[in-house]
Coordinates of C-alpha atoms in Angstrom, one line a residue:
Chain A
M1 CA 0.1 0.0 -0.3
T2 CA 1.2 3.7 -0.8
G3 CA 0.0 6.6 0.3
F4 CA -0.3 9.4 -1.7
E5 CA 2.7 11.7 -0.4
T6 CA 4.5 8.8 0.0
G7 CA 4.0 7.9 -4.0
A8 CA 4.5 11.1 -5.2
G9 CA 7.9 11.7 -2.9
A10 CA 8.9 8.6 -4.5
G11 CA 8.6 10.0 -8.4
V12 CA 5.9 8.4 -9.2
D13 CA 3.4 11.0 -11.2
W14 CA 0.2 10.8 -9.8
A15 CA -2.0 11.7 -12.4
P16 CA -5.1 13.3 -11.8
I17 CA -7.1 11.0 -14.3
E18 CA -10.4 12.4 -13.3
E19 CA -12.1 13.9 -10.8
W20 CA -14.7 12.0 -8.8
G21 CA -16.9 15.3 -8.7
T22 CA -17.1 16.7 -5.2
A23 CA -18.2 14.3 -2.3
K24 CA -21.9 14.1 -2.8
N25 CA -22.1 14.7 1.3
A26 CA -25.8 16.0 2.4
H27 CA -23.9 17.6 5.0
A28 CA -20.4 18.4 4.5
A29 CA -20.0 17.9 0.8
A30 CA -17.5 21.4 1.0
A31 CA -15.5 19.7 3.8
I32 CA -14.4 16.6 2.5
P33 CA -13.1 16.9 -1.0
T34 CA -12.5 13.4 -2.7
G35 CA -10.8 12.8 -5.7
I36 CA -9.2 9.5 -7.6
R37 CA -5.8 9.4 -9.0
A38 CA -3.8 7.3 -11.0
A39 CA -0.1 6.4 -10.5
R40 CA 1.8 6.4 -13.5
E41 CA 5.5 5.7 -13.9
T42 CA 7.2 6.4 -16.8
D43 CA 5.8 3.9 -19.0
R44 CA 3.0 2.1 -17.2
W45 CA 0.2 2.6 -14.5
V46 CA 1.1 1.2 -11.0
G47 CA -1.7 2.1 -8.9
I48 CA -5.0 4.0 -8.6
V49 CA -5.8 5.9 -5.4
L50 CA -9.0 6.8 -3.5
I51 CA -8.2 10.1 -1.6
V52 CA -10.1 11.5 1.2
S53 CA -8.8 14.3 2.9
G54 CA -11.7 15.1 5.7
S55 CA -9.1 16.5 8.1
G56 CA -10.4 17.5 11.4
Q57 CA -13.9 17.9 9.7
K58 CA -16.4 16.6 11.7
V59 CA -18.9 14.3 9.8
A60 CA -22.4 15.4 10.1
R61 CA -25.3 12.4 11.2
G62 CA -25.8 10.5 8.3
A63 CA -23.3 12.0 6.0
N64 CA -22.6 9.7 2.8
I65 CA -19.8 10.3 0.5
L66 CA -21.2 9.1 -2.9
L67 CA -18.5 9.1 -5.0
T68 CA -20.0 10.2 -8.4
R69 CA -17.3 9.6 -11.3
T70 CA -17.6 11.9 -14.0
L71 CA -14.8 12.8 -16.8
P72 CA -15.2 16.4 -18.1
E73 CA -13.1 15.3 -20.8
E74 CA -14.6 14.3 -23.9
N75 CA -17.6 12.8 -21.7
L76 CA -15.8 9.6 -22.5
L77 CA -16.8 7.6 -19.7
Q78 CA -19.3 7.9 -16.8
W79 CA -19.5 5.7 -14.0
D80 CA -21.3 6.3 -10.7
T81 CA -20.2 4.7 -7.6
G82 CA -23.5 5.5 -5.7
S83 CA -24.1 2.5 -4.2
L84 CA -20.4 2.6 -2.5
P85 CA -20.9 1.9 1.1
F86 CA -18.5 4.6 2.8
R87 CA -20.5 6.3 5.6
G88 CA -19.4 8.2 8.8
S89 CA -21.2 7.8 12.2
K90 CA -23.4 10.6 14.0
G91 CA -20.9 13.2 15.1
Q92 CA -17.8 11.2 14.2
T93 CA -14.9 13.5 13.6
G94 CA -12.8 12.4 10.5
I95 CA -8.8 11.6 11.1
P96 CA -6.8 13.0 8.7
V97 CA -6.8 10.6 5.8
S98 CA -4.6 11.6 2.8
A99 CA -4.9 8.6 0.6
V100 CA -4.9 4.7 0.1
S101 CA -4.4 2.8 -2.6
Y102 CA -5.0 0.0 -4.7
P103 CA -1.9 -1.5 -6.1
F104 CA -1.8 -2.9 -10.0
T105 CA 0.3 -2.6 -12.9
L106 CA -0.7 -1.9 -16.2
E107 CA 1.9 -1.6 -19.2
Q108 CA 0.2 1.0 -20.8
P109 CA 1.4 4.4 -21.1
D110 CA -1.4 5.9 -23.5
M111 CA -3.5 7.9 -21.5
A112 CA -6.8 7.1 -23.1
D113 CA -6.4 3.4 -23.3
A114 CA -5.1 3.4 -19.6
R115 CA -8.0 5.5 -18.6
T116 CA -10.6 2.2 -19.9
E117 CA -8.6 0.0 -18.1
I118 CA -8.4 2.0 -14.8
V119 CA -12.0 2.1 -14.8
N120 CA -12.5 -1.5 -15.8
E121 CA -9.9 -2.0 -12.8
L122 CA -11.7 0.1 -10.3
D123 CA -15.0 -1.7 -11.6
S124 CA -13.8 -5.0 -10.8
I125 CA -12.3 -3.7 -7.5
L126 CA -15.6 -2.1 -6.2
R127 CA -18.3 -4.5 -7.8
T128 CA -16.4 -7.6 -6.9
S129 CA -14.8 -9.4 -3.9
K130 CA -12.0 -7.5 -4.6
R131 CA -13.7 -5.1 -3.2
R132 CA -12.8 -6.5 0.6
D133 CA -9.3 -6.3 0.0
F134 CA -9.8 -2.6 -1.1
L135 CA -11.6 -1.4 2.4
K136 CA -9.1 -3.5 4.3
L137 CA -6.6 -1.4 2.8
A138 CA -9.0 1.6 3.6
A139 CA -8.9 -0.1 7.2
M140 CA -5.2 0.1 7.3
G141 CA -4.6 4.0 5.9
G142 CA -7.0 4.9 8.8
M143 CA -10.5 5.1 6.8
G144 CA -11.5 2.2 9.1
A145 CA -11.9 4.8 11.9
F146 CA -13.8 6.7 9.3
F147 CA -16.2 4.0 8.6
P148 CA -15.8 1.6 11.0
A149 CA -19.4 0.1 10.0
I150 CA -18.2 -0.8 6.5
I151 CA -15.0 -2.8 7.4
A152 CA -16.9 -4.8 9.6
G153 CA -19.5 -5.5 7.2
C154 CA -17.1 -6.7 5.0
N155 CA -15.6 -9.5 7.2
G156 CA -16.8 -12.7 6.0
D157 CA -20.3 -11.1 5.0
T158 CA -21.2 -12.3 1.4
T159 CA -24.4 -9.8 1.2
D160 CA -24.2 -7.5 -1.1
P161 CA -26.5 -4.7 -1.9
T162 CA -26.4 -5.1 -5.6
A163 CA -27.6 -8.8 -5.6
K164 CA -31.2 -7.8 -6.2
A165 CA -32.8 -5.4 -8.8
G166 CA -36.7 -5.5 -8.8
F167 CA -38.8 -4.2 -11.8
N168 CA -41.9 -2.8 -10.4
F169 CA -44.3 -2.0 -13.6
S170 CA -46.7 -0.4 -11.8
S171 CA -45.3 2.9 -12.6
D172 CA -43.0 4.0 -15.5
R173 CA -40.4 3.0 -13.6
G174 CA -40.6 -0.8 -14.1
A175 CA -39.9 -0.1 -17.7
L176 CA -37.0 2.6 -17.3
N177 CA -35.0 0.4 -15.0
L178 CA -35.2 -2.4 -17.2
A179 CA -33.6 -0.3 -19.9
Y180 CA -31.1 0.7 -17.6
A181 CA -30.0 -2.6 -16.2
Y182 CA -30.0 -3.8 -20.2
T183 CA -27.6 -0.9 -20.6
Q184 CA -25.6 -1.1 -18.0
F185 CA -25.5 -5.0 -19.2
M186 CA -24.5 -4.4 -22.7
A187 CA -22.1 -1.6 -21.8
D188 CA -20.3 -4.0 -19.7
F189 CA -20.1 -6.5 -22.5
Y190 CA -18.8 -4.1 -25.2
A191 CA -16.2 -2.9 -22.5
R192 CA -15.0 -6.4 -22.2
V193 CA -14.8 -6.8 -25.7
Q194 CA -12.9 -3.8 -25.9
S195 CA -10.4 -5.1 -23.5
N196 CA -10.2 -8.7 -24.8
P197 CA -10.8 -8.1 -28.1
Y198 CA -11.4 -11.4 -30.2
V199 CA -9.0 -12.9 -32.8
G200 CA -9.7 -11.3 -36.1
M201 CA -11.7 -8.3 -35.5
T202 CA -12.0 -6.3 -38.4
T203 CA -11.2 -2.6 -38.7
T204 CA -15.1 -2.1 -39.7
E205 CA -16.2 -4.1 -36.2
N206 CA -13.9 -2.5 -34.2
G207 CA -15.1 1.1 -35.6
L208 CA -18.5 0.0 -35.1
F209 CA -18.1 -0.9 -31.8
F210 CA -15.6 1.6 -30.6
N211 CA -15.6 4.8 -32.5
Y212 CA -15.6 7.8 -30.6
P213 CA -18.7 8.8 -30.0
G214 CA -21.0 6.9 -32.4
G215 CA -19.3 3.5 -31.4
I216 CA -22.0 0.8 -29.8
N217 CA -20.1 0.6 -26.4
Y218 CA -20.3 4.9 -26.6
Q219 CA -24.1 4.5 -27.2
L220 CA -24.7 2.3 -24.4
Q221 CA -22.8 4.5 -22.1
A222 CA -24.4 7.1 -23.0
Q223 CA -27.7 5.7 -22.7
R224 CA -27.0 3.6 -19.5
N225 CA -25.9 7.2 -17.9
T226 CA -28.9 9.3 -19.2
L227 CA -31.3 6.7 -17.7
Q228 CA -29.6 6.9 -14.2
N229 CA -30.0 10.5 -14.7
L230 CA -33.5 10.6 -15.8
I231 CA -34.7 8.0 -13.2
T232 CA -34.5 10.4 -10.0
S233 CA -36.4 8.0 -7.4
G234 CA -36.3 4.1 -7.0
R235 CA -34.1 3.4 -9.4
I236 CA -31.9 -0.1 -9.4
T237 CA -28.6 -0.3 -8.4
D238 CA -25.9 1.3 -10.3
A239 CA -23.5 -1.4 -10.2
V240 CA -25.6 -4.6 -11.2
L241 CA -23.6 -7.2 -11.3
F242 CA -22.8 -9.9 -14.1
N243 CA -21.8 -13.1 -15.4
F244 CA -19.8 -13.4 -18.3
T245 CA -18.4 -17.1 -17.4
S246 CA -19.9 -18.7 -20.1
V247 CA -18.9 -16.2 -23.0
D248 CA -15.7 -17.0 -24.6
F249 CA -14.5 -13.0 -25.6
S250 CA -11.5 -14.5 -27.8
T251 CA -14.1 -16.2 -30.5
R252 CA -15.8 -13.7 -32.9
S253 CA -18.5 -16.0 -33.4
V254 CA -19.4 -16.2 -29.6
V255 CA -18.7 -12.2 -29.5
M256 CA -20.9 -11.4 -32.3
G257 CA -23.3 -14.2 -31.8
F258 CA -23.9 -12.3 -28.5
A259 CA -24.4 -9.1 -29.6
Q260 CA -27.0 -9.8 -32.2
T261 CA -28.8 -12.2 -29.4
F262 CA -28.7 -9.3 -26.5
G263 CA -28.7 -6.4 -29.3
D264 CA -32.2 -8.0 -30.5
L265 CA -33.5 -8.5 -26.8
G266 CA -32.9 -5.1 -26.2
V267 CA -35.1 -4.1 -28.9
A268 CA -37.7 -6.7 -28.1
A269 CA -37.6 -5.7 -24.1
I270 CA -38.3 -2.2 -24.7
N271 CA -40.9 -2.8 -27.1
G272 CA -42.5 -5.1 -25.1
S273 CA -42.3 -2.8 -22.0
V274 CA -43.7 0.5 -23.2
S275 CA -47.2 -0.7 -22.9
T276 CA -46.8 0.2 -18.9
V277 CA -45.3 3.8 -19.2
K278 CA -47.9 6.6 -19.1
N279 CA -45.6 9.3 -19.3
A280 CA -44.8 11.0 -22.6
T281 CA -41.3 12.2 -21.6
N282 CA -40.4 8.6 -20.5
L283 CA -41.8 7.1 -23.5
T284 CA -40.0 9.2 -25.8
L285 CA -36.9 8.4 -24.2
L286 CA -37.2 4.8 -24.4
G287 CA -38.7 5.7 -28.0
K288 CA -35.3 7.4 -28.6
I289 CA -33.0 4.6 -27.1
V290 CA -35.3 1.3 -29.0
S291 CA -34.5 2.8 -32.5
A292 CA -30.5 3.4 -31.7
L293 CA -30.7 -0.4 -30.3
A294 CA -32.4 -1.7 -33.5
R295 CA -29.8 0.1 -35.8
Q296 CA -27.1 -1.5 -33.6
A297 CA -29.0 -4.8 -33.8
A298 CA -29.2 -4.3 -37.7
A299 CA -26.0 -3.5 -38.3
I300 CA -24.7 -6.7 -36.1
R301 CA -26.5 -8.7 -38.0
D302 CA -25.4 -7.4 -41.5
L303 CA -21.8 -7.9 -40.3
N304 CA -22.5 -11.7 -39.3
D305 CA -24.2 -12.2 -42.4
Q306 CA -21.3 -10.5 -44.3
A307 CA -19.0 -12.6 -42.1
A308 CA -21.0 -16.0 -43.0
G309 CA -20.9 -15.3 -46.9
S310 CA -24.8 -15.4 -46.9
A311 CA -27.0 -13.3 -48.4
R312 CA -27.3 -10.0 -46.6
T313 CA -31.2 -10.3 -45.4
S314 CA -30.8 -10.7 -41.8
F315 CA -30.8 -6.9 -40.6
A316 CA -34.7 -6.9 -40.2
A317 CA -35.4 -10.9 -40.0
T318 CA -36.3 -10.4 -36.7
A319 CA -39.7 -8.7 -38.2
D320 CA -42.9 -11.4 -38.4
A321 CA -45.2 -11.9 -41.2
Q322 CA -46.7 -8.4 -40.3
G323 CA -43.2 -7.0 -40.4
L324 CA -43.4 -6.2 -37.0
D325 CA -40.2 -6.6 -34.4
P326 CA -41.0 -8.9 -31.4
A327 CA -42.1 -7.3 -28.2
T328 CA -41.1 -9.5 -25.7
D329 CA -42.7 -9.3 -22.2
P330 CA -40.6 -7.9 -18.9
K331 CA -40.2 -11.7 -17.3
S332 CA -39.2 -13.5 -20.3
V333 CA -36.7 -10.9 -20.9
I334 CA -35.6 -11.3 -17.3
T335 CA -35.4 -14.9 -17.8
T336 CA -33.4 -14.7 -20.8
L337 CA -31.0 -12.3 -18.9
Q338 CA -30.6 -14.2 -15.6
P339 CA -27.9 -16.4 -16.6
Y340 CA -25.8 -13.4 -17.4
F341 CA -26.5 -11.6 -14.3
R342 CA -24.9 -12.2 -10.6
T343 CA -27.7 -9.7 -9.4
T344 CA -31.1 -11.6 -9.1
L345 CA -33.6 -9.8 -11.1
S346 CA -37.2 -10.1 -10.4
T347 CA -40.6 -8.4 -11.6
S348 CA -43.8 -7.3 -10.5
G349 CA -46.8 -5.2 -11.5
V350 CA -46.8 -7.2 -15.1
Chain B
M1 CA -16.5 -2.6 15.3
T2 CA -20.4 -2.7 14.7
N3 CA -22.1 -5.8 13.1
K4 CA -24.2 -3.9 10.3
T5 CA -24.5 -5.6 7.1
H6 CA -24.0 -4.1 3.6
E7 CA -27.7 -4.4 3.4
Q8 CA -28.3 -2.0 6.1
I9 CA -25.9 0.4 5.3
F10 CA -26.9 0.5 1.4
D11 CA -30.6 1.1 3.3
T12 CA -29.3 3.9 4.8
I13 CA -27.7 5.6 1.3
G14 CA -30.7 5.2 -0.2
D15 CA -32.4 8.0 2.3
A16 CA -34.5 10.5 0.1
S17 CA -32.8 13.2 2.0
I18 CA -29.3 11.9 0.5
T19 CA -30.5 11.4 -3.0
D20 CA -32.1 14.7 -3.2
A21 CA -28.7 16.2 -2.3
V22 CA -26.7 14.3 -4.3
Y23 CA -28.7 15.1 -7.6
S24 CA -29.6 18.5 -7.1
R25 CA -27.5 19.5 -10.0
R26 CA -29.8 17.4 -12.1
N27 CA -32.9 19.1 -10.5
V28 CA -31.1 22.3 -11.0
L29 CA -30.8 21.6 -14.9
K30 CA -34.1 20.0 -15.2
K31 CA -35.8 23.5 -14.3
S32 CA -33.5 25.2 -17.0
S33 CA -34.5 22.6 -19.8
L34 CA -38.0 24.0 -19.1
G35 CA -37.9 27.2 -21.2
V36 CA -36.1 25.3 -24.6
A37 CA -39.7 24.9 -25.9
A38 CA -40.0 28.5 -26.5
L39 CA -37.1 29.2 -28.0
A40 CA -37.7 30.6 -31.8
L41 CA -36.7 28.6 -34.7
S42 CA -34.6 31.0 -37.1
G43 CA -32.5 28.4 -38.5
M44 CA -35.1 27.0 -40.7
P45 CA -34.8 26.8 -44.7
I46 CA -36.8 29.5 -46.2
G47 CA -39.0 27.1 -48.1
L48 CA -39.6 24.7 -45.3
A49 CA -40.6 27.7 -42.7
V50 CA -44.3 26.5 -42.8
M51 CA -42.8 23.8 -40.8
A52 CA -41.4 25.4 -37.8
E53 CA -44.2 25.1 -35.3
S54 CA -44.0 23.5 -31.9
A55 CA -42.8 20.0 -31.3
M56 CA -45.1 20.2 -28.3
A57 CA -48.2 19.9 -30.9
Q58 CA -47.4 16.2 -31.2
S59 CA -48.6 15.3 -27.5
S60 CA -51.8 16.7 -28.5
G61 CA -53.1 14.4 -31.2
S62 CA -55.3 11.5 -31.4
A63 CA -54.5 7.5 -31.6
T64 CA -56.1 7.7 -35.1
S65 CA -54.5 10.7 -36.6
A66 CA -51.0 9.3 -35.3
L67 CA -52.0 6.0 -37.1
T68 CA -53.2 7.7 -40.1
L69 CA -50.0 9.3 -40.7
A70 CA -47.9 6.5 -40.2
L71 CA -50.2 4.7 -43.1
K72 CA -49.3 7.7 -45.1
L73 CA -45.8 7.3 -44.5
E74 CA -46.0 3.6 -45.3
L75 CA -48.1 3.9 -48.5
L76 CA -45.2 6.3 -49.7
E77 CA -42.3 4.0 -48.9
Q78 CA -44.4 1.1 -50.4
A79 CA -44.5 3.0 -53.4
F80 CA -41.2 3.9 -53.6
Y81 CA -39.6 0.9 -52.7
Q82 CA -41.7 -1.0 -55.4
A83 CA -41.0 1.5 -58.2
G84 CA -37.5 0.8 -57.2
M85 CA -38.0 -3.5 -57.5
N86 CA -39.5 -2.7 -60.8
M87 CA -36.9 -0.3 -62.0
Y88 CA -33.9 -1.7 -60.9
A89 CA -34.0 -5.2 -59.9
S90 CA -34.5 -6.8 -63.5
S91 CA -31.9 -6.7 -66.2
G92 CA -32.7 -3.7 -69.2
T93 CA -31.4 -0.7 -70.0
N94 CA -31.2 0.5 -66.7
P95 CA -28.6 -0.1 -64.0
M96 CA -29.4 -2.9 -61.9
F97 CA -29.1 -3.2 -57.9
S98 CA -26.2 -5.0 -56.3
T99 CA -26.8 -8.0 -55.0
A100 CA -27.1 -6.8 -51.9
E101 CA -28.9 -3.6 -52.8
E102 CA -31.8 -5.5 -54.0
D103 CA -31.8 -7.9 -50.8
A104 CA -32.0 -5.1 -49.1
V105 CA -34.8 -3.2 -51.0
N106 CA -36.7 -6.4 -51.7
E107 CA -36.8 -7.4 -47.5
I108 CA -37.7 -4.1 -47.0
L109 CA -40.6 -3.7 -49.3
G110 CA -42.3 -6.9 -47.9
H111 CA -41.9 -5.1 -44.8
E112 CA -43.6 -2.3 -46.1
N113 CA -46.1 -4.4 -47.7
A114 CA -47.0 -5.8 -44.3
H115 CA -47.0 -2.3 -42.4
V116 CA -49.8 -0.8 -45.1
A117 CA -51.8 -4.0 -44.8
L118 CA -51.5 -4.1 -41.1
L119 CA -52.6 -0.1 -40.6
S120 CA -55.5 -0.3 -43.3
S121 CA -57.0 -2.8 -41.1
V122 CA -57.3 -0.1 -38.5
I123 CA -57.6 3.0 -40.3
T124 CA -59.7 3.2 -43.5
G125 CA -60.2 5.9 -46.0
V126 CA -56.5 6.3 -46.9
T127 CA -55.6 5.5 -50.4
A128 CA -52.1 6.4 -52.1
P129 CA -52.1 9.6 -54.2
T130 CA -49.9 10.4 -57.4
Y131 CA -46.5 10.6 -55.4
D132 CA -43.8 12.9 -56.5
F133 CA -40.2 11.5 -56.0
T134 CA -38.6 14.2 -57.1
G135 CA -39.4 15.8 -53.7
G136 CA -41.1 18.7 -55.8
S137 CA -44.7 18.9 -54.2
G138 CA -46.3 17.7 -57.1
A139 CA -44.5 19.6 -59.5
N140 CA -41.9 17.0 -60.3
N141 CA -39.4 19.6 -60.4
G142 CA -37.5 18.5 -57.2
P143 CA -33.8 17.9 -56.1
F144 CA -34.1 14.2 -56.5
D145 CA -34.4 12.0 -59.4
P146 CA -34.1 8.5 -57.8
F147 CA -35.8 6.9 -61.2
N148 CA -33.5 8.6 -63.4
G149 CA -32.3 5.5 -65.2
T150 CA -28.7 6.1 -65.0
D151 CA -27.6 5.5 -61.9
T152 CA -29.1 4.7 -58.0
T153 CA -27.8 7.5 -56.2
D154 CA -30.6 9.5 -55.9
F155 CA -32.7 6.1 -55.0
F156 CA -30.6 5.4 -52.2
A157 CA -30.3 8.8 -50.9
L158 CA -33.9 9.0 -50.8
A159 CA -34.4 5.6 -49.3
Q160 CA -32.2 6.7 -46.2
L161 CA -34.4 10.1 -45.7
L162 CA -37.5 8.0 -45.7
E163 CA -36.4 5.5 -43.3
D164 CA -34.9 7.7 -41.2
L165 CA -38.1 10.2 -41.6
G166 CA -40.2 7.1 -40.7
V167 CA -38.1 6.6 -37.4
R168 CA -38.9 10.1 -36.2
A169 CA -42.5 10.1 -37.2
Y170 CA -43.1 7.1 -35.4
K171 CA -41.3 8.0 -32.5
G172 CA -43.0 11.4 -32.4
Q173 CA -46.3 9.9 -32.7
A174 CA -45.6 7.2 -29.4
P175 CA -47.0 9.9 -27.0
N176 CA -50.5 10.3 -29.2
L177 CA -50.6 6.3 -28.5
I178 CA -50.5 6.2 -24.2
G179 CA -53.1 3.8 -23.6
D180 CA -54.1 3.0 -26.8
T181 CA -53.8 -0.7 -28.0
H182 CA -51.8 0.2 -30.7
L183 CA -49.0 1.5 -29.1
V184 CA -47.0 -1.7 -28.8
T185 CA -47.7 -2.3 -32.5
A186 CA -46.5 1.3 -33.6
F187 CA -43.3 0.4 -31.5
Q188 CA -42.9 -2.9 -33.4
I189 CA -42.7 -1.2 -36.4
H190 CA -41.1 1.7 -35.6
S191 CA -37.8 -1.0 -34.3
V192 CA -38.1 -2.5 -37.9
E193 CA -38.2 0.9 -39.8
A194 CA -35.0 1.8 -37.6
R195 CA -33.4 -1.5 -39.1
H196 CA -34.0 -0.6 -42.8
A197 CA -32.8 2.9 -42.0
A198 CA -29.6 1.0 -40.8
Q199 CA -29.0 -0.9 -43.6
I200 CA -29.6 1.5 -46.2
R201 CA -27.2 3.6 -44.6
T202 CA -24.5 0.9 -44.3
L203 CA -25.4 0.0 -48.2
R204 CA -24.6 3.8 -48.8
G205 CA -21.1 4.0 -46.9
T206 CA -22.3 5.6 -44.2
T207 CA -22.9 5.1 -40.5
P208 CA -26.2 2.9 -39.6
W209 CA -26.9 5.4 -37.0
V210 CA -27.4 9.1 -37.5
D211 CA -24.2 10.4 -36.6
A212 CA -24.3 14.0 -37.2
A213 CA -21.5 16.6 -35.9
S214 CA -23.1 19.8 -34.4
A215 CA -23.5 21.7 -37.8
L216 CA -26.4 20.6 -39.3
T217 CA -24.5 21.2 -43.0
D218 CA -22.7 17.6 -41.9
Y219 CA -26.1 15.8 -42.5
D220 CA -25.9 16.8 -46.2
S221 CA -22.6 14.3 -46.7
G222 CA -23.7 11.9 -49.7
F223 CA -26.5 14.4 -51.2
A224 CA -26.2 17.1 -53.8
T225 CA -26.4 20.8 -52.6
A226 CA -29.9 21.0 -54.2
Q227 CA -31.3 18.4 -51.9
A228 CA -29.8 19.9 -48.6
P229 CA -33.2 21.7 -48.0
I230 CA -35.0 18.4 -47.4
V231 CA -32.0 16.9 -46.1
E232 CA -32.0 19.2 -43.4
A233 CA -36.0 19.2 -43.0
V234 CA -35.7 15.5 -42.3
Y235 CA -33.1 15.6 -39.6
G236 CA -33.7 19.1 -38.3
P237 CA -35.2 21.5 -37.8
E238 CA -32.0 22.9 -35.5
V239 CA -32.0 26.1 -33.0
A240 CA -28.3 27.4 -33.4
G241 CA -26.8 29.3 -30.3
T242 CA -26.3 28.7 -26.7
D243 CA -28.4 29.4 -23.4
T244 CA -27.5 31.2 -20.5
N245 CA -25.1 28.7 -19.1
G246 CA -23.1 28.5 -22.3
Q247 CA -24.1 25.2 -23.4
P248 CA -26.2 24.5 -26.7
T249 CA -29.6 25.2 -26.9
F250 CA -32.1 23.0 -27.1
S251 CA -32.6 21.4 -30.7
K252 CA -35.7 19.3 -31.8
G253 CA -33.2 18.0 -34.6
E254 CA -30.9 14.8 -34.5
D255 CA -28.4 16.8 -33.8
N256 CA -30.0 17.4 -30.0
V257 CA -27.1 17.3 -27.8
L258 CA -29.6 17.9 -24.6
Q259 CA -31.3 14.7 -23.0
Y260 CA -33.6 16.1 -20.4
S261 CA -32.2 17.2 -17.4
S262 CA -28.2 16.5 -18.9
Y263 CA -26.2 18.8 -21.1
A264 CA -23.9 16.8 -22.9
P265 CA -20.4 18.3 -21.9
L266 CA -21.2 17.5 -18.1
G267 CA -20.8 14.2 -18.0
Y268 CA -23.8 12.2 -18.9
N269 CA -23.0 11.4 -22.5
S270 CA -26.3 13.0 -23.6
G271 CA -24.4 14.6 -26.3
N272 CA -24.1 11.5 -27.8
K273 CA -26.4 12.0 -30.4
P274 CA -26.0 8.5 -32.0
A275 CA -27.0 6.7 -29.0
F276 CA -30.6 8.9 -29.3
D277 CA -32.8 9.3 -32.4
E278 CA -34.9 12.1 -32.0
P279 CA -38.7 12.6 -32.6
L280 CA -40.4 14.7 -35.2
D281 CA -43.9 16.2 -34.7
A282 CA -47.0 15.7 -37.1
T283 CA -46.5 19.2 -38.8
N284 CA -43.3 18.5 -39.7
V285 CA -43.3 15.1 -40.8
A286 CA -46.6 15.8 -42.8
A287 CA -45.1 19.1 -44.4
I288 CA -41.6 16.8 -45.7
A289 CA -44.1 13.9 -46.6
A290 CA -46.0 17.0 -49.0
L291 CA -42.8 17.3 -50.9
F292 CA -43.3 13.8 -52.1
G293 CA -47.1 14.3 -52.8
V294 CA -48.7 13.0 -49.6
S295 CA -52.0 15.1 -49.0

């Protein structure tokens, strides 16, 4: 573990890869600036650091620090750690904490690429069992006094707040949350494709997936983030957990087959849930998203046609004899999604 | 050390007071977006000024008018693709579709036929007029020449416009179908139209999605100069300028960079235009369709 000052003094460039917004603290936001930094040596990244410098500040009752990561630069990535369990107890005075770090090594000096990798690493740490290690490190770094309940909660406790996501279709929220879960899912999928590209990915495919800003992965991120922003209450977890162990990301046919199947599913899922939406703004947003998803799915299908050397007639082959795309009911959608989610999905109100 | 579980802790984090504080910025932005509908449409092409009516009109129509508009567009597309197949799918003096083009047009025509049949079962009294595929409002002197017998350039250029227009039109009519039994059907057609648009765009060598930069003129790539007003009508209308926060003003066009409560530069990616197809209201859709003889 490396302290912030120590690291900086040791000649490591603690690059401000981004600001994590400000501390979203209901009562003491101004008092607890936070930040995330990556440590960069000449040709590699050697760690990421969460900075909590709440020196001497009194943490008010119920204070929660929700770290919302935003990248002002190019809207490249946005990631909300709103469910991070950092919490100060009543009247607790924070002790000076400069930083804790989670060490890792990344042989990737390029800033743009490294950002993605670092975010993935952070994501992994904070979403999975590694979180416990991270929090233990946090404890060692002094944050334990700051957040004792959290550290206690990490000891052998397997309950995870991201373990469940319920979609209640008695209001618009059900359809919006389902779209939100879906865009989280597919954004995560494409992030994995990007970090572990399959053998033989063509320039066309790479561009379609990852060109900025129009690439499918950026579209999904934008949709995900906008939904997150729109669903102001009753939103499902911002950190839905996935299970891609059955997906061989190194094989083109697997990845492209998955992209097609679940690209189509997203379209069918929104089509199948709009009947539960009553508000015009919400309905229009889902409309804006679903046609973008349909374009993505059609493009994937056409790529698969071309790769197979078959007639390029699949782009809209999802349509039935009446020329209608599927509209799949939410329960069926969730049944199809569940094997790829560690978070337990459930529906009500339909 | 306490014995609190993650679950308990997270329950606490969900407190409304905390949530309100966290998302206060969003509320501020939401308020700031309320005034955008009142903005004047100053950037419209002169010949299309008649279309510059508020998009808010789309929320006041009836389900019947929504489906009627849909049927008119489907009839237009049906006639257009049928004429394309008649002219370019068989050998003769005309250039022929490539295999991929013919496959696409044939598939799309099949869907449009089905859409016409489906909508005609709900809406009666709408028949196909005599179309003007030049975009000349019936005078046959418009900027498109899709059946010129020389090349298929204008055919696919117009196909792209009709498909992208269809996507925008269905999306714009969706609020009129809330609570109507045909809402889901309309969405099922809508996503098929989006698939059509993607394929036509791919065949034209552009992106499957509308991927324009902020300047509306960027939409005109691949179109003749004389066609620009119609192209801009299909993808616009645009309101240029900045608001008091220095952010781009709300646009009803496909170059919209403002999705609800968030501005593009502030980290919510809402400026990602390909991620969000924009609706178009009935008045603007009808005005464009009228250029092609739809009344």
